[in-house]
Amino acid sequence: MKKSFLAGLAALLMPAFVLAGEYNLTVDRVQIDTGDFVKEGIGYNGESPGPVLRFKQGEEVTINVTNNLDEMTSIHWHGLILPYQQDGVPGISFPGIQPGETFTYRFPIQQAGTYWFHSHSGFQEPDGAYGAIVIEPEGREPFRYDREYVVQLTDKHPHSGDRIMRNLKMMPDYYNRQQQTVGEFFSDASEHGFMNTLKDRMAWGGMRMMKADVEDLQGFTALINGKGPDQNWTGIFEPGERIRLRFINSSAMTYFDIRIPGLNMTVVQADGNNVQPVNVDEFRIGVAETYDVIVRPRDEQAYTIFAESMGRSGFARATLAPEEGMEGAVPELREPARLTMADMAGMHGMDHGSMDMSSSGDMPSMDHSGMAQMDHSSMSGMDHSAMMMTEGGASDPFYAKGSGIVPVAANGGKFLSYADLRAQNPLYEDREPTREIELKLTGNMERYTWSINGVKYEDADPIRLQYGERVRFKFVNETMMTHPMHLHGMWSILDVGADQWNPIKHTISVQPGTTVYMETEVDEPGQWAFHCHLSYHAAAGMFRKVIVEGGPDSTQAKTDAVAGNGGEA
Amino acid sequence: MSRVRFMTLGLLSSLLLPTTVTAQEMMEDTTARKQALTTWGVQFEEFEYRYSDADEELGVWNADIFYGTDELRFRWLTKGEYEIQEQAYESLENQLVAQTPISKFFDAKAGVRFDTPEGPDRTYAVLGLTGLAPQWFEVDASLYVSNEGDTSAEFDAEYELLLTNRLILSAALDATVAFSEDREIGQGKGLSSTETGLRLSYDLIDRAFAPYVGVVHERKYGDTADLAEAGGGSTEDWFAVIGARIAF
Amino acid sequence: MNASAFLVAAAAMTMSATVFAAGAHSGGHGGGSGEPGKASEVSRTINVEMHDNYYEPESIEVNPGETVRFVVVNKGNLVHEFNIGTPDMHEAHQEEMMMMVEHGVIQGGTLNHDMMEMDMGDGHSMKHDDPNSVLLEPGKSKEIVWKFSEQGNIEFACNVPGHYQAGMYGDVNFN
């Protein structure tokens, strides 16, 4: 702590040694070949995904972005803490980048870790406009590795983003090919009885909800670093080496369950922030999230990185091997997940009591603090059902109790839960929030409308925050879909019941039928986007503008501007 | 603590690079994202060839073309039956309606309908309700008032049974009830006609092109049947159909 | 943040009825890496700092059969272990440590000492009193006197779950 203070002093005293780097990106029409199909899309510097931008903490970066498209574009630096004018959201941070124009981003790199960047205009991101950011820390990392690879996932679809949005509006189940069939009715009936199955179907039909509504968008080819499963992106290693894999989910819509059969993974970073290491066999990566894991393959063999989509409609596949061309076995996709009534618990007018949801299900953080208390108490207070919460498995405090989409490790081992995440080194003092803001995540699948508190972005007033406050956001998911909520510009401190050790993220997945809390230190002035990161949910209205009132910018900016003008003259 | 350092650094750099922080006013969002999303679509529920048990051949379509937002959609609903041998429209109906949500699963619609088949034309005012009923029945009920002052009602329901995720058996029922007689167009009072269809389709290209085969049963009732018989027409027909559902 | 962690740690220490005991008796764990040494035979002292999540130094040189005093200090914000053993021993020990985490004995920056004393029902406890290791809360320091074996593949490692895998280990190189 003293050390970092001294480093801070040093930074103050020696401004002349600030690093500076200049980078150039062009936004281009590109061909994207997934192995299954070739599609025109959008990329950076002539390719999709774009280049990996490597920055150093403390560096002043200048990034010249030239728009070679015939439409407006923008780049958002996902997860980076920067002045709001540099955040790259048209209409909120800046006007956007016109065709033919070069826009210059300038901002200091204040953090380290794995991040990514993408267009925030239209559906350019699903069309291919994304890339990775790797920031080297000033000090040493709290872990060791011999080599590192970016593993960037996406769900490339043969249809353009505009067409997908239109099809979803026309037929919300347009892309769902995992709906329950007559055959499934009879197989369920033989397993659970005819009447039970009929009752189950009637209950769902009565709500006009589909158990199979886990993924809105199927029919994609999942890519890793731009390569489809058959193109098999390969990372080389020497047996015995530690490899840091920087997983980034740049998908428009798809969550992935990731495993590397034969290897344990140690999660050391989530959303760019170091976490206390957790050994896992498998983890689920939400849209826009990043996880860094360390693996140590000891044998002279190929290992398959297998990323199944949450709904099991597709998979991404890559390989770690001692030499190019080696391949490991590719597992079969598991059975598609089905929602349960527990996942519907957040819907209005539902009787929570009748579904035995009264005592839990919607308060993961409470559950967990309850567990912490248990830990301090005597042995007799121990409860093995509660222990399961940290073990993940079929029960996870961040899913509704009895949820049908709780992930389970394919090998029966440890599946990462949000509840396992602890900050390695908390960024902020832990303090009481100044107030709570409730955000109900709402929508109507049959109309494909998505909103917050029942109001779409087009009709919504901004959320106003005061500079210097600490706000507690309460997400209540009243829909049957998972929403990765992303606040720009300021950190999202996920409440896992660990107080000062709560992990610091930029994107927080809120599962159906659950309530999740996050806290934000309002320490960046300006205005920011806050939205569901599923591309078609955000476009349909699950989006807000956040205005931070007060703070240094209101007075400081003018002074700076004057100084700036003076300087130029 | 480290946070404090970051902020200091940030301030410092903004002094060093003054162009990054200009005193621009916080902008209003006037981008497309802040506007209501407009969308459009074309769906041919039926686009088919019919062959009847009386050797009658028909070309039939039933389509919905829409444009609009979540709050207000404009729809052009067109359907017709073309008698191939006679080269004449047995029926030809076009509706232009505006539609708006009134509940979670239902919309109200209002507009005009133009019937221009072989024979007398009619223009109607339309008021209707359309949406998704419990257990996944797509229903549509419309009330019509013609320029002759006659009122009638039409009720449509459709249900899809997924044999597999691509092989779909769909059942459709269309019933018309007249509240007064319009002899000129052969419509009697009471339940006048039903059309029941059963089609087995296969989603060949996404949901954009799904060829199907099926059977359709048309029947006229009561005074309408009498009027048809008097005109030398049939009161009940069975058709074998082949066609495709089209959406784009 | 550091201050509050320290307060919690201090509170935990004062409330603890037992004294943290290491090297009290020879357990079955010393096996291939050596054995508890006698203070009188110590040839030199090596200072080891434990940070989040790495050691300084990250490797040490010893002579075969040498007895070394290790002064281990935890300079991090998390609980860490200093454990001398073969990779296999570390792997086996990691399972025990996993249990300690699952039972709330190790919680980020604190140790639950009451829990460590508790009888687990099968004659085991979670005392963590093997002579080849120390388990330390932030700010704490402890000594180990260790007589190394003649040769072998030996590492010092932190077996708090995930820490070894993240790279918190160091090599013991024999001269």
mmCIF file of N, CA and C in Angstrom, chain A residues 25-27 65-75 90-91 94-105 121 124, chain B residues 27 30-31:
data_model
loop_
_atom_site.group_PDB
_atom_site.id
_atom_site.type_symbol
_atom_site.label_atom_id
_atom_site.label_comp_id
_atom_site.label_asym_id
_atom_site.label_seq_id
_atom_site.Cartn_x
_atom_site.Cartn_y
_atom_site.Cartn_z
ATOM 1 N N LEU A 25 -6.041 2.735 -36.595
ATOM 2 C CA LEU A 25 -7.021 1.713 -36.960
ATOM 3 C C LEU A 25 -7.832 2.235 -38.133
ATOM 4 N N THR A 26 -8.039 1.366 -39.106
ATOM 5 C CA THR A 26 -8.982 1.714 -40.162
ATOM 6 C C THR A 26 -10.195 0.812 -40.011
ATOM 7 N N VAL A 27 -11.342 1.355 -40.308
ATOM 8 C CA VAL A 27 -12.578 0.568 -40.255
ATOM 9 C C VAL A 27 -12.933 0.220 -41.684
ATOM 10 N N VAL A 65 -8.566 6.693 -35.729
ATOM 11 C CA VAL A 65 -9.519 5.750 -36.313
ATOM 12 C C VAL A 65 -10.072 6.346 -37.604
ATOM 13 N N THR A 66 -9.777 5.692 -38.715
ATOM 14 C CA THR A 66 -10.220 6.181 -40.025
ATOM 15 C C THR A 66 -11.393 5.337 -40.514
ATOM 16 N N ASN A 67 -12.465 6.011 -40.826
ATOM 17 C CA ASN A 67 -13.686 5.324 -41.253
ATOM 18 C C ASN A 67 -13.705 5.154 -42.769
ATOM 19 N N ASN A 68 -13.442 3.945 -43.223
ATOM 20 C CA ASN A 68 -13.497 3.657 -44.662
ATOM 21 C C ASN A 68 -14.840 3.107 -45.105
ATOM 22 N N LEU A 69 -15.824 3.150 -44.225
ATOM 23 C CA LEU A 69 -17.152 2.658 -44.592
ATOM 24 C C LEU A 69 -17.952 3.774 -45.245
ATOM 25 N N ASP A 70 -19.114 3.424 -45.773
ATOM 26 C CA ASP A 70 -19.992 4.462 -46.308
ATOM 27 C C ASP A 70 -21.082 4.795 -45.309
ATOM 28 N N GLU A 71 -20.858 4.422 -44.043
ATOM 29 C CA GLU A 71 -21.805 4.767 -42.978
ATOM 30 C C GLU A 71 -21.010 5.221 -41.764
ATOM 31 N N MET A 72 -21.712 5.822 -40.791
ATOM 32 C CA MET A 72 -21.066 6.269 -39.556
ATOM 33 C C MET A 72 -20.493 5.083 -38.799
ATOM 34 N N THR A 73 -19.452 5.339 -38.030
ATOM 35 C CA THR A 73 -18.929 4.284 -37.159
ATOM 36 C C THR A 73 -18.481 4.899 -35.846
ATOM 37 N N SER A 74 -17.943 4.056 -34.967
ATOM 38 C CA SER A 74 -17.483 4.493 -33.653
ATOM 39 C C SER A 74 -16.697 3.330 -33.068
ATOM 40 N N ILE A 75 -15.819 3.627 -32.109
ATOM 41 C CA ILE A 75 -15.194 2.536 -31.353
ATOM 42 C C ILE A 75 -15.359 2.816 -29.867
ATOM 43 N N PRO A 90 -21.853 6.950 -29.958
ATOM 44 C CA PRO A 90 -22.474 8.062 -30.691
ATOM 45 C C PRO A 90 -23.742 8.547 -29.980
ATOM 46 N N GLY A 91 -23.875 9.847 -29.890
ATOM 47 C CA GLY A 91 -25.074 10.413 -29.255
ATOM 48 C C GLY A 91 -24.918 10.592 -27.762
ATOM 49 N N PHE A 94 -19.874 11.264 -28.098
ATOM 50 C CA PHE A 94 -19.400 12.067 -29.237
ATOM 51 C C PHE A 94 -20.357 11.857 -30.399
ATOM 52 N N PRO A 95 -20.202 12.641 -31.467
ATOM 53 C CA PRO A 95 -21.190 12.522 -32.553
ATOM 54 C C PRO A 95 -21.008 11.276 -33.425
ATOM 55 N N GLY A 96 -19.904 10.580 -33.278
ATOM 56 C CA GLY A 96 -19.638 9.444 -34.159
ATOM 57 C C GLY A 96 -18.619 9.829 -35.215
ATOM 58 N N ILE A 97 -18.159 8.860 -35.967
ATOM 59 C CA ILE A 97 -17.125 9.107 -36.978
ATOM 60 C C ILE A 97 -17.756 8.972 -38.362
ATOM 61 N N GLN A 98 -17.734 10.089 -39.094
ATOM 62 C CA GLN A 98 -18.372 10.137 -40.415
ATOM 63 C C GLN A 98 -17.562 9.332 -41.439
ATOM 64 N N PRO A 99 -18.223 8.877 -42.496
ATOM 65 C CA PRO A 99 -17.488 8.191 -43.562
ATOM 66 C C PRO A 99 -16.338 9.067 -44.061
ATOM 67 N N GLY A 100 -15.189 8.463 -44.192
ATOM 68 C CA GLY A 100 -14.023 9.194 -44.683
ATOM 69 C C GLY A 100 -13.267 9.984 -43.629
ATOM 70 N N GLU A 101 -13.883 10.150 -42.459
ATOM 71 C CA GLU A 101 -13.275 10.964 -41.418
ATOM 72 C C GLU A 101 -12.277 10.142 -40.595
ATOM 73 N N THR A 102 -11.264 10.812 -40.052
ATOM 74 C CA THR A 102 -10.380 10.191 -39.070
ATOM 75 C C THR A 102 -10.620 10.858 -37.726
ATOM 76 N N PHE A 103 -10.971 10.071 -36.757
ATOM 77 C CA PHE A 103 -11.184 10.601 -35.412
ATOM 78 C C PHE A 103 -10.025 10.146 -34.540
ATOM 79 N N THR A 104 -9.526 11.069 -33.729
ATOM 80 C CA THR A 104 -8.397 10.722 -32.871
ATOM 81 C C THR A 104 -8.846 10.620 -31.421
ATOM 82 N N TYR A 105 -8.715 9.413 -30.905
ATOM 83 C CA TYR A 105 -8.984 9.195 -29.477
ATOM 84 C C TYR A 105 -7.689 9.451 -28.717
ATOM 85 N N SER A 121 -21.981 1.422 -33.068
ATOM 86 C CA SER A 121 -22.929 1.964 -34.059
ATOM 87 C C SER A 121 -23.696 0.830 -34.713
ATOM 88 N N GLN A 124 -22.793 -3.018 -36.249
ATOM 89 C CA GLN A 124 -21.443 -3.226 -36.799
ATOM 90 C C GLN A 124 -20.663 -4.240 -35.972
ATOM 91 N N MET B 27 -23.996 16.263 -24.856
ATOM 92 C CA MET B 27 -24.887 16.226 -26.014
ATOM 93 C C MET B 27 -26.189 15.466 -25.741
ATOM 94 N N THR B 30 -29.465 12.071 -30.351
ATOM 95 C CA THR B 30 -30.423 12.172 -31.455
ATOM 96 C C THR B 30 -30.170 11.067 -32.474
ATOM 97 N N THR B 31 -29.399 10.059 -32.076
ATOM 98 C CA THR B 31 -29.093 8.968 -33.003
ATOM 99 C C THR B 31 -30.315 8.069 -33.182
#
